[in-house]
Coordinates of C-alpha atoms in Angstrom, one line a residue:
X1 CA 0.8 14.8 5.9
X2 CA 4.0 13.6 7.0
X3 CA 7.0 13.8 4.7
X4 CA 7.2 10.7 2.4
X5 CA 10.3 9.5 4.5
X6 CA 8.0 9.3 7.3
X7 CA 5.3 7.1 5.9
X8 CA 4.5 4.1 7.3
X9 CA 2.3 1.2 6.0
X10 CA 0.7 -1.4 7.9
X11 CA -1.1 -4.0 5.5
X12 CA -3.8 -5.7 7.6
X13 CA -5.6 -7.1 4.8
X14 CA -6.3 -11.0 5.2
X15 CA -7.3 -13.1 2.3
X16 CA -10.2 -14.4 2.3
X17 CA -12.0 -12.0 4.7
X18 CA -15.2 -10.6 4.8
X19 CA -16.6 -7.0 6.1
X20 CA -17.6 -8.5 9.2
X21 CA -14.0 -10.2 9.8
X22 CA -12.7 -6.5 9.0
X23 CA -14.8 -5.4 11.5
X24 CA -13.9 -8.0 14.2
X25 CA -10.5 -6.7 13.9
X26 CA -11.0 -2.9 14.0
X27 CA -9.6 -2.3 17.2
X28 CA -6.3 -4.0 17.1
X29 CA -5.7 -3.4 13.3
X30 CA -6.8 0.1 12.9
X31 CA -7.8 1.9 16.2
X32 CA -5.0 0.8 18.3
X33 CA -2.3 2.0 15.5
X34 CA -4.0 5.4 15.5
X35 CA -3.1 6.1 11.5
X36 CA -3.7 9.1 9.6
X37 CA -5.3 7.3 6.7
X38 CA -7.1 4.2 6.7
X39 CA -7.5 2.6 3.0
X40 CA -10.2 -0.2 2.6
X41 CA -10.9 -2.5 -0.1
X42 CA -13.5 -5.1 1.0
X43 CA -15.4 -6.6 -1.6
X44 CA -15.7 -10.1 -3.1
X45 CA -15.3 -12.6 -0.2
X46 CA -18.6 -11.4 1.0
X47 CA -20.2 -12.5 -2.4
X48 CA -17.9 -15.3 -3.0
X49 CA -18.4 -17.1 0.2
X50 CA -22.0 -17.2 -0.2
X51 CA -21.8 -18.8 -3.6
X52 CA -19.2 -21.4 -2.2
X53 CA -20.3 -22.1 1.0
X54 CA -23.5 -20.1 1.9
X55 CA -21.4 -17.9 4.6
X56 CA -21.4 -14.7 2.7
X57 CA -22.5 -11.3 3.9
X58 CA -25.8 -9.8 2.1
X59 CA -25.6 -6.5 0.7
X60 CA -27.7 -4.7 3.3
X61 CA -25.5 -6.4 6.1
X62 CA -22.6 -5.2 4.3
X63 CA -23.9 -2.0 4.4
X64 CA -24.5 -1.8 7.8
X65 CA -21.1 -3.5 9.2
X66 CA -19.4 -1.2 6.7
X67 CA -20.8 1.9 8.1
X68 CA -20.5 0.6 11.5
X69 CA -16.7 0.4 11.2
X70 CA -16.1 3.7 10.0
X71 CA -18.4 5.2 12.7
X72 CA -16.1 3.5 15.3
X73 CA -13.0 4.3 13.5
X74 CA -14.1 8.0 13.0
X75 CA -15.0 8.3 16.6
X76 CA -11.8 6.8 18.1
X77 CA -9.8 8.8 15.7
X78 CA -11.7 11.9 14.7
X79 CA -8.7 13.0 12.4
X80 CA -8.4 10.1 10.3
X81 CA -8.9 10.2 6.6
X82 CA -10.6 7.4 4.7
X83 CA -9.8 6.3 1.3
X84 CA -12.5 3.7 0.2
X85 CA -11.6 1.3 -2.7
X86 CA -14.5 0.7 -5.3
X87 CA -15.5 -3.1 -5.1
X88 CA -14.6 -4.6 -8.4
X89 CA -14.9 -7.6 -10.5
X90 CA -13.9 -8.6 -14.3
X91 CA -16.2 -11.1 -16.4
X92 CA -14.2 -13.9 -17.0
X93 CA -13.2 -16.9 -14.8
X94 CA -15.6 -17.6 -11.8
X95 CA -17.3 -14.3 -12.3
X96 CA -20.7 -14.6 -13.6
X97 CA -23.5 -12.1 -14.4
X98 CA -24.9 -12.8 -11.0
X99 CA -21.7 -11.9 -9.3
X100 CA -21.6 -8.4 -11.4
X101 CA -25.0 -7.4 -10.3
X102 CA -24.1 -8.1 -6.7
X103 CA -20.7 -6.2 -7.0
X104 CA -22.7 -3.2 -8.7
X105 CA -24.7 -3.0 -5.2
X106 CA -21.4 -3.3 -3.0
X107 CA -20.1 -0.4 -5.4
X108 CA -23.1 1.7 -4.8
X109 CA -23.0 1.2 -1.1
X110 CA -19.3 2.1 -0.9
X111 CA -19.6 5.1 -3.1
X112 CA -22.6 6.3 -0.8
X113 CA -20.3 5.6 2.4
X114 CA -17.3 7.6 0.8
X115 CA -19.8 10.4 0.3
X116 CA -21.2 10.1 3.9
X117 CA -17.6 10.2 5.4
X118 CA -16.4 12.4 3.2
X119 CA -13.9 9.9 2.1
X120 CA -11.6 9.4 -1.1
X121 CA -13.4 7.0 -3.4
X122 CA -11.2 5.1 -5.7
X123 CA -12.7 3.7 -8.7
X124 CA -11.4 0.5 -9.3
X125 CA -14.5 -1.2 -11.4
X126 CA -14.0 2.0 -13.8
X127 CA -10.0 1.0 -14.1
X128 CA -10.9 -2.5 -14.9
X129 CA -13.8 -1.9 -17.3
X130 CA -11.5 0.2 -19.2
X131 CA -8.5 -2.2 -19.0
X132 CA -10.6 -4.8 -20.8
X133 CA -10.9 -2.6 -23.5
X134 CA -7.0 -2.5 -23.9
X135 CA -6.4 -6.2 -23.5
X136 CA -8.4 -9.6 -22.8
X137 CA -10.0 -9.8 -19.7
X138 CA -7.6 -12.6 -18.6
X139 CA -4.6 -10.3 -18.9
X140 CA -5.9 -8.2 -15.9
X141 CA -7.4 -11.3 -14.0
X142 CA -7.4 -15.1 -14.7
X143 CA -10.4 -15.4 -12.6
X144 CA -12.2 -12.5 -12.6
X145 CA -11.4 -11.7 -9.1
X146 CA -7.5 -11.5 -8.3
X147 CA -5.6 -9.2 -10.3
X148 CA -2.6 -10.2 -12.4
X149 CA 0.6 -7.7 -12.1
X150 CA -0.6 -5.8 -14.7
X151 CA -4.1 -5.4 -12.6
X152 CA -2.3 -4.6 -9.7
X153 CA -0.2 -2.0 -11.4
X154 CA -3.0 -0.2 -12.3
X155 CA -4.9 -0.4 -9.2
X156 CA -1.6 0.9 -7.5
X157 CA -1.3 4.1 -9.7
X158 CA -4.9 4.8 -9.2
X159 CA -4.6 4.5 -5.4
X160 CA -1.4 6.7 -5.4
X161 CA -3.1 9.4 -7.8
X162 CA -5.7 9.6 -4.9
X163 CA -2.8 9.7 -2.5
X164 CA -1.0 12.3 -3.9
X165 CA -4.2 14.5 -4.0
X166 CA -4.9 14.0 -0.2
X167 CA -1.2 15.6 0.3
X168 CA -2.3 19.0 -1.4

């Protein structure tokens, strides 16, 4: 790992993207940048787009595309290290029980991919499950999907903890 003074971040997240959208831009947004670490959180839009406009990505296709994305990056950049972030939702706002069931399936997919690709796995659902024991769900996310500042802070701390572990 590089000295902290040498670290560059390239945030290529695009609001509303699904795993298929991420895959479509993998060459320009990841491979061409040749990063040391690739951190991915892709989760809820694959579900949300189906519920709102029947343009989501089924769990089996999510798994196929996600795996292919990781394989393609690994083949182009064999030394890259992956940080895969656990999909999550909080039961409030727009999030129903049906959402949580589907997100649980996506969580399992990402956990399996993390093992398969020897990736660091950041447990975001676990963090939010613990958060709602400390304060009501809307404190962490008003709609069950988009974290509040407090929710983002918890996510950032967890992500940084895992990044520090990568440095050792």
